[in-house]
Short mmCIF file of C-alpha atoms in Angstrom, two decimals:
data_model
loop_
_atom_site.label_atom_id
_atom_site.label_comp_id
_atom_site.label_asym_id
_atom_site.label_seq_id
_atom_site.Cartn_x
_atom_site.Cartn_y
_atom_site.Cartn_z
CA MET T 170 8.23 12.01 38.52
CA SER T 171 6.61 9.44 36.02
CA PRO T 172 3.51 7.38 36.99
CA PRO T 173 5.50 4.01 37.47
CA ASN T 174 8.09 5.72 39.72
CA ALA T 175 5.24 7.71 41.71
CA ILE T 176 3.66 4.29 42.33
CA LYS T 177 6.90 2.70 43.39
CA THR T 178 7.66 5.72 45.76
CA PHE T 179 4.28 5.42 47.32
CA ARG T 180 4.66 1.71 47.83
CA ASP T 181 7.95 2.05 49.27
CA LEU T 182 6.84 4.88 51.65
CA LEU T 183 3.98 2.87 52.79
CA SER T 184 6.20 -0.16 53.29
CA PHE T 185 8.40 1.61 55.57
CA LEU T 186 5.80 3.53 57.54
CA THR T 187 3.18 0.94 57.98
CA ILE T 188 2.62 -2.92 58.08
CA ILE T 189 0.44 -2.90 55.09
CA PRO T 190 1.83 -5.54 52.65
CA VAL T 191 2.08 -3.45 49.59
CA GLY T 192 5.38 -5.17 48.20
CA GLY T 193 7.81 -2.52 48.57
CA LYS T 194 11.06 -3.17 46.81
CA GLU T 195 14.36 -4.12 48.45
CA ASP T 196 15.66 -0.55 48.01
CA PHE T 197 12.60 0.96 49.95
CA ILE T 198 14.69 2.45 52.72
CA PHE T 199 16.69 4.45 50.39
CA THR T 200 13.68 5.46 48.34
CA THR T 201 12.04 6.51 51.51
CA ALA T 202 15.12 8.40 52.83
CA GLU T 203 15.13 10.38 49.52
CA ASN T 204 11.45 11.20 49.77
CA VAL T 205 10.96 12.21 53.41
CA TRP T 206 9.29 15.34 52.21
CA LEU T 207 6.15 13.11 51.29
CA PHE T 208 5.91 12.04 54.84
CA PRO T 209 3.01 14.40 55.62
CA LEU T 210 1.16 13.09 52.58
CA LEU T 211 1.45 9.53 53.86
CA GLY T 212 0.65 10.86 57.25
CA GLY T 213 -2.61 12.08 55.86
CA PHE T 214 -3.36 8.62 54.27
CA ILE T 215 -2.51 6.75 57.59
CA GLY T 216 -4.51 9.34 59.30
CA LEU T 217 -7.41 8.60 57.00
CA LEU T 218 -7.34 4.84 57.75
CA GLY T 219 -7.06 5.76 61.45
CA ALA T 220 -10.04 8.19 61.16
CA GLY T 221 -11.98 5.50 59.32
CA TYR T 222 -11.20 2.90 61.86
CA PHE T 223 -12.58 5.32 64.40
CA VAL T 224 -15.93 5.69 62.72
CA GLY T 225 -16.27 2.02 62.15
CA SER T 226 -15.27 0.94 65.74
CA SER T 227 -17.56 3.70 67.19
CA ILE T 228 -20.33 2.33 65.42
CA VAL T 229 -19.73 -1.21 66.50
CA VAL T 230 -19.13 -0.12 70.20
CA ASN T 231 -22.31 1.99 70.23
CA PHE T 232 -24.40 -0.80 69.01
CA LEU T 233 -22.88 -3.36 71.48
CA LEU T 234 -23.16 -0.93 74.37
CA GLY T 235 -26.79 -0.12 73.25
CA LEU T 236 -27.53 -3.84 73.58
CA ALA T 237 -25.98 -4.10 76.90
CA ASN T 238 -27.76 -1.13 78.14
CA ARG T 239 -30.93 -2.97 77.73
CA VAL T 240 -29.87 -5.24 80.38
CA VAL T 241 -27.83 -3.16 82.68
CA ALA T 242 -28.47 0.63 82.55
CA PHE T 243 -25.35 2.78 82.39
CA GLN T 244 -23.90 5.95 80.94
CA ILE T 245 -23.06 4.84 77.20
CA GLY T 246 -21.58 8.31 75.95
CA THR T 247 -18.46 8.34 78.21
CA LEU T 248 -17.72 4.53 77.96
CA SER T 249 -18.15 4.65 74.18
CA ALA T 250 -15.64 7.50 73.96
CA LEU T 251 -13.28 5.72 76.09
CA ILE T 252 -13.34 2.47 74.17
CA ALA T 253 -13.31 4.41 70.74
CA ALA T 254 -10.27 6.46 71.81
CA ALA T 255 -8.38 3.48 73.25
CA MET T 256 -9.05 1.44 70.02
CA THR T 257 -8.06 4.25 67.61
CA ILE T 258 -4.77 4.97 69.34
CA ALA T 259 -3.96 1.30 69.34
CA PHE T 260 -4.86 0.91 65.75
CA LEU T 261 -2.27 3.75 64.84
CA SER T 262 0.33 2.13 66.81
CA VAL T 263 -0.28 -1.26 65.48
CA ILE T 264 -0.48 -0.23 61.85
CA THR T 265 2.83 1.43 62.15
CA GLY T 266 4.29 -1.97 63.31
CA LEU T 267 4.92 -0.41 66.82
CA GLN T 268 8.35 0.69 65.70
CA HIS T 269 7.73 4.37 66.72
CA PHE T 270 6.37 3.12 70.04
CA ASP T 271 9.63 1.03 70.39
CA GLY T 272 11.52 4.33 69.93
CA LEU T 273 10.03 5.75 73.01
CA ILE T 274 10.82 2.63 74.96
CA ASP T 275 14.43 2.74 73.83
CA LEU T 276 14.70 6.64 74.78
CA GLY T 277 13.17 5.78 78.26
CA ASN T 278 15.75 2.82 78.67
CA ALA T 279 18.60 5.11 78.12
CA VAL T 280 17.39 8.00 80.24
CA GLY T 281 19.28 8.14 83.66
CA LEU T 282 22.43 6.35 82.53
CA ARG T 283 25.53 8.45 82.90
CA ASN T 284 27.75 6.97 80.20
CA LEU T 285 26.99 7.81 76.45
CA HIS T 286 28.03 4.20 75.44
CA ASP T 287 25.89 2.63 78.12
CA ARG T 288 22.93 4.79 76.88
CA LYS T 289 23.28 3.69 73.29
CA MET T 290 23.82 -0.04 74.17
CA LYS T 291 20.87 0.16 76.27
CA ALA T 292 18.86 1.64 73.72
CA HIS T 293 19.53 -0.98 71.26
CA ALA T 294 19.09 -3.93 73.71
CA TRP T 295 16.03 -5.98 73.48
CA THR T 296 14.67 -5.05 76.81
CA VAL T 297 12.23 -2.71 78.55
CA THR T 298 13.03 -1.09 81.64
CA TYR T 299 10.74 0.65 84.22
CA TRP T 300 11.51 4.21 82.71
CA GLY T 301 11.18 2.96 79.15
CA ALA T 302 7.75 1.69 79.96
CA VAL T 303 6.63 4.77 81.92
CA LEU T 304 7.82 7.09 79.16
CA ALA T 305 6.04 5.19 76.35
CA LEU T 306 2.88 4.60 78.19
CA ALA T 307 2.79 8.41 79.18
CA VAL T 308 3.06 9.57 75.70
CA GLU T 309 0.44 7.16 74.46
CA PHE T 310 -1.80 8.01 77.48
CA ALA T 311 -1.59 11.76 76.61
CA ALA T 312 -2.55 10.99 72.94
CA PHE T 313 -5.54 8.87 74.20
CA ALA T 314 -6.67 11.60 76.56
CA GLY T 315 -6.64 14.18 74.01
CA LEU T 316 -8.58 12.10 71.56
CA PHE T 317 -11.00 10.97 74.27
CA PHE T 318 -11.85 14.52 75.22
CA VAL T 319 -12.68 15.32 71.57
CA ILE T 320 -14.79 12.26 71.11
CA TRP T 321 -16.65 12.75 74.35
CA ARG T 322 -17.11 16.58 74.12
CA PHE T 323 -18.32 16.50 70.35
CA SER T 324 -20.11 13.15 70.32
CA ILE T 325 -22.94 14.75 68.33
CA ASN T 326 -20.53 15.59 65.56
CA PRO T 327 -17.93 12.80 65.18
CA PHE T 328 -16.21 14.54 62.25
CA TYR T 329 -14.32 16.55 64.92
CA ALA T 330 -12.53 13.41 66.13
CA PHE T 331 -12.14 12.20 62.53
CA ALA T 332 -10.50 15.37 61.53
CA ALA T 333 -8.34 15.58 64.62
CA VAL T 334 -7.14 11.88 64.06
CA LEU T 335 -6.24 12.86 60.45
CA ALA T 336 -4.48 16.08 61.11
CA ALA T 337 -2.54 14.65 64.10
CA GLU T 338 -1.03 12.00 61.92
CA VAL T 339 0.04 14.63 59.50
CA ALA T 340 1.66 16.45 62.33
CA ALA T 341 3.35 13.51 63.50
CA LYS T 342 4.99 12.85 60.00
CA LEU T 343 5.90 16.65 59.78
CA SER T 344 7.73 16.26 63.00
CA MET T 345 9.84 13.43 61.52
CA VAL T 346 10.67 15.57 58.56
CA THR T 347 11.72 18.43 60.81
CA ILE T 348 14.17 16.33 62.92
CA VAL T 349 15.61 14.44 59.99
CA TRP T 350 16.27 17.87 58.45
CA ALA T 351 17.62 19.52 61.52
CA GLY T 352 19.47 16.73 63.17
CA LYS T 353 22.89 15.17 63.02
CA PRO T 354 23.34 11.32 63.14
CA SER T 355 24.34 9.81 66.46
CA HIS T 356 25.93 6.76 64.76
CA LYS T 357 25.88 4.81 61.67
CA GLY T 358 22.54 3.01 61.20
CA LEU T 359 19.00 3.59 59.77
CA GLY T 360 18.77 7.12 61.16
CA SER T 361 22.00 8.28 59.55
CA ILE T 362 20.81 6.90 56.12
CA PHE T 363 17.78 9.26 56.49
CA LEU T 364 19.85 12.23 57.69
CA ALA T 365 22.45 11.70 54.72
CA LYS T 366 19.90 11.01 52.01
CA ALA T 367 17.02 13.29 52.71
CA LYS T 368 16.86 16.01 50.02
CA LYS T 369 17.13 19.04 52.50
CA ASN T 370 15.87 21.52 50.16
CA LEU T 371 12.98 19.72 48.93
CA ASN T 372 11.97 19.04 52.57
CA ALA T 373 10.44 22.46 52.59
CA ALA T 374 7.66 21.22 50.53
CA ALA T 375 6.52 18.98 53.54
CA TYR T 376 5.40 22.06 55.32
CA VAL T 377 3.31 23.12 52.38
CA VAL T 378 1.91 19.78 52.09
CA ALA T 379 0.88 19.45 55.65
CA VAL T 380 -0.71 22.85 55.61
CA LEU T 381 -2.81 21.93 52.45
CA ILE T 382 -4.00 18.84 54.17
CA ALA T 383 -4.69 20.45 57.74
CA PHE T 384 -6.77 23.46 56.63
CA PRO T 385 -9.19 21.95 54.45
CA VAL T 386 -10.03 19.13 56.92
CA PHE T 387 -11.15 21.45 59.54
CA TRP T 388 -12.37 24.01 57.03
CA LEU T 389 -15.10 21.55 56.17
CA LEU T 390 -16.62 21.78 59.42
CA GLY T 391 -17.80 25.15 58.18
CA ASN T 392 -15.33 27.07 60.44
CA THR T 393 -12.38 29.15 58.84
CA VAL T 394 -11.01 29.93 62.24
CA LEU T 395 -10.78 26.19 63.14
CA GLY T 396 -9.12 25.46 59.79
CA LEU T 397 -6.53 28.09 60.71
CA ALA T 398 -6.11 26.80 64.16
CA ALA T 399 -5.75 23.43 62.77
CA VAL T 400 -2.62 24.63 60.66
CA GLY T 401 -1.21 26.21 63.77
CA VAL T 402 -1.55 22.94 65.64
CA VAL T 403 0.07 20.83 62.91
CA LEU T 404 2.91 23.29 62.69
CA CYS T 405 3.45 23.03 66.49
CA SER T 406 4.89 19.71 65.63
CA VAL T 407 7.98 21.69 64.35
CA PRO T 408 9.01 22.91 68.03
CA VAL T 409 8.21 19.46 69.10
CA ALA T 410 10.79 17.95 66.62
CA PHE T 411 13.38 20.61 67.71
CA GLY T 412 12.84 19.62 71.37
CA MET T 413 13.23 16.06 70.68
CA ARG T 414 16.44 16.88 68.76
CA TRP T 415 17.69 18.56 71.93
CA VAL T 416 16.75 15.45 74.08
CA SER T 417 18.40 13.04 71.44
CA ASN T 418 21.67 15.20 71.43
CA LYS T 419 21.82 15.17 75.25
CA VAL T 420 21.07 11.49 75.48
CA PHE T 421 22.79 9.99 72.44
CA GLY T 422 24.95 12.66 71.03
CA GLY T 423 22.79 12.96 67.97
CA VAL T 424 19.75 11.76 66.11
CA SER T 425 18.96 7.93 65.76
CA GLY T 426 16.26 6.01 64.04
CA ASP T 427 14.67 5.44 67.35
CA MET T 428 14.54 9.10 68.04
CA ILE T 429 12.95 9.77 64.60
CA GLY T 430 10.10 7.26 65.69
CA ALA T 431 9.77 8.63 69.24
CA THR T 432 9.40 12.07 67.79
CA ASN T 433 6.47 10.69 65.67
CA GLU T 434 4.72 9.49 68.74
CA THR T 435 5.40 12.49 70.85
CA ALA T 436 4.08 14.93 68.16
CA ARG T 437 0.86 12.95 67.61
CA ALA T 438 0.36 13.10 71.40
CA VAL T 439 0.96 16.83 71.59
CA ALA T 440 -1.29 17.40 68.49
CA LEU T 441 -4.20 15.55 69.86
CA VAL T 442 -3.98 17.29 73.32
CA LEU T 443 -3.66 20.76 71.32
CA PHE T 444 -6.72 19.87 69.30
CA ALA T 445 -8.77 19.02 72.49
CA ILE T 446 -7.82 22.36 73.89
CA VAL T 447 -8.54 24.29 70.51
CA LEU T 448 -11.86 22.70 69.96
CA ALA T 449 -12.88 23.41 73.56
CA VAL T 450 -12.12 27.02 73.24
CA LEU T 451 -13.16 27.63 69.59
CA ALA T 452 -15.84 25.17 68.72
#
């Protein structure tokens, strides 16, 4: 891939996966679909932004809480972790344009309806049902809870949370690669473009990219075991993707664009919860 093509591909991928105004070309959807295998790399970049936001927001929150603590005495550590975790998860949702969060809502909207046609219509309607809201909020709360525990438990070394955010985003994007690779389209639309144009054989490289990002990130903590555990957590996004494919087949008769986005959010939440458990045991 020539440097100009590489730059165009990166810009198109970033235009699709985030709200960052990098000026992706008109054909950015097709370029993205043909380069799904690079999603974990973009996940590392987005995760790096999220991790940097976590550090910055933590500094500001701790400073403001320190000032408030001079007036009213309270426990800063727990409140700071709660706010930083909530702000970071919100940042990751917003920077992706809430499109993956919307996928969770659409899935929840369709659950419980008996007719396949009704489920598809409900998923594409501009509405939020009770079950749609519950499912979306439950998944995001799981992500928040996992990150909160990491921040709170390892407040002395914020790099643990920094690494968890970065690696979890890599896991989220790897899950998207997996469901695109393994799924069949439910209907003609955005999802079907990805499933048709994704270079199936090249997608195997995504798993190598994910491992090459996850291991060094936690290895920098000076613990090889944690680095290997991080690889395991990131690769857990693969069974998550297959589970979401099963759900998608049951609910929609195949994989849709909404389900690809919902898989991203679910895999991130699972990864953050697993990171919290792994770090509690090994760190």
